[in-house]
Amino acid sequence: MTALHRTGIAMVICAPSGTGKTTLSRRLLLEFPNLVLSVSCTTRPPRQGEIDGRDYEFLSREDFLTRRDGGFFAEWAQVHGNYYGTPLVAAWKLLAAGRDVLFDIDVQGASQIRRSLPAARLVFLLPPSRAELERRLRGRDTESEESLAVRMKAAALESAQAHWFEFWIVNEDLEKAWEELRAVYMASTLSPALRPNFLACLLSGWDQCCNPQPVPSAD
Ligand code: ADP
Ligand code: 5GP
């Protein structure tokens, strides 16, 4: 590893179901090949078009609980009546290899990631209004009336947690929200904390910027 390499960014994106998180996340992942999705495990049944191993790893409740009890997850939560969890080793390996990892998780999971990875960037995507959120959920045509009611109720509780996030993006106009999310990600890649050795290496010799030594801490 040279001093020009940087460590990976953990980027957490939360939103009430139906806000547009999947739409925006997919676009971000397509545009930035160094960014990869942390593929969660879930006990929710697959939706039409979802692929096991790409969108989620779909597990039985029993398998999920066995993995949970074995310490398999970096965080886990019960959301809308199903279990969801982030596989720990896969995410940590990616970050250590310098890949940026997108965590599409709920607020309970975000709070756990915030504690275990204080450098994680926390983005909350908000719907412009309750009515628009319901319209989008209905328009997606993936939820039963019962599931829709559960998600609408959860949306208020989740949005009430938005205050401790670092960035808010209101997804009213999709293109504007996309530009904002892109800007947050790109700005995050410029943090000096991601290149702890670069400055010392640069200053210690203009023509040999390799085999960096750790920078002594300021205190
Ligand atoms: P989430 O992943 O947050 O549950 P989705 O990305 O599945 O949400 O989006 C829910 C629905 O809303 C989809 O049909 C999507 O095409 C639509 N949608 C997303 N963003 C917007 C927007 N800014 N304006 C109108 N519709 C949108
Ligand atoms: P959906 O069923 O619509 O795919 O996801 C429902 C909610 O579960 C979304 O808020 C999504 O971000 C969240 N979720 C997905 N994977 C995980 C995970 O691994 N951990 C947690 N805590 N939440 C997750």
GROMACS .gro file of C-alpha atoms in nm, residues 55 94 100 102 208:
model
    5
   55ASP     CA    1  -3.006  -0.723  -0.316
   94LEU     CA    2  -1.396  -0.425   0.203
  100ASP     CA    3  -1.610   0.243   0.009
  102LEU     CA    4  -2.270   0.182   0.135
  208GLN     CA    5   0.971   0.906  -0.306
   0.00000   0.00000   0.00000
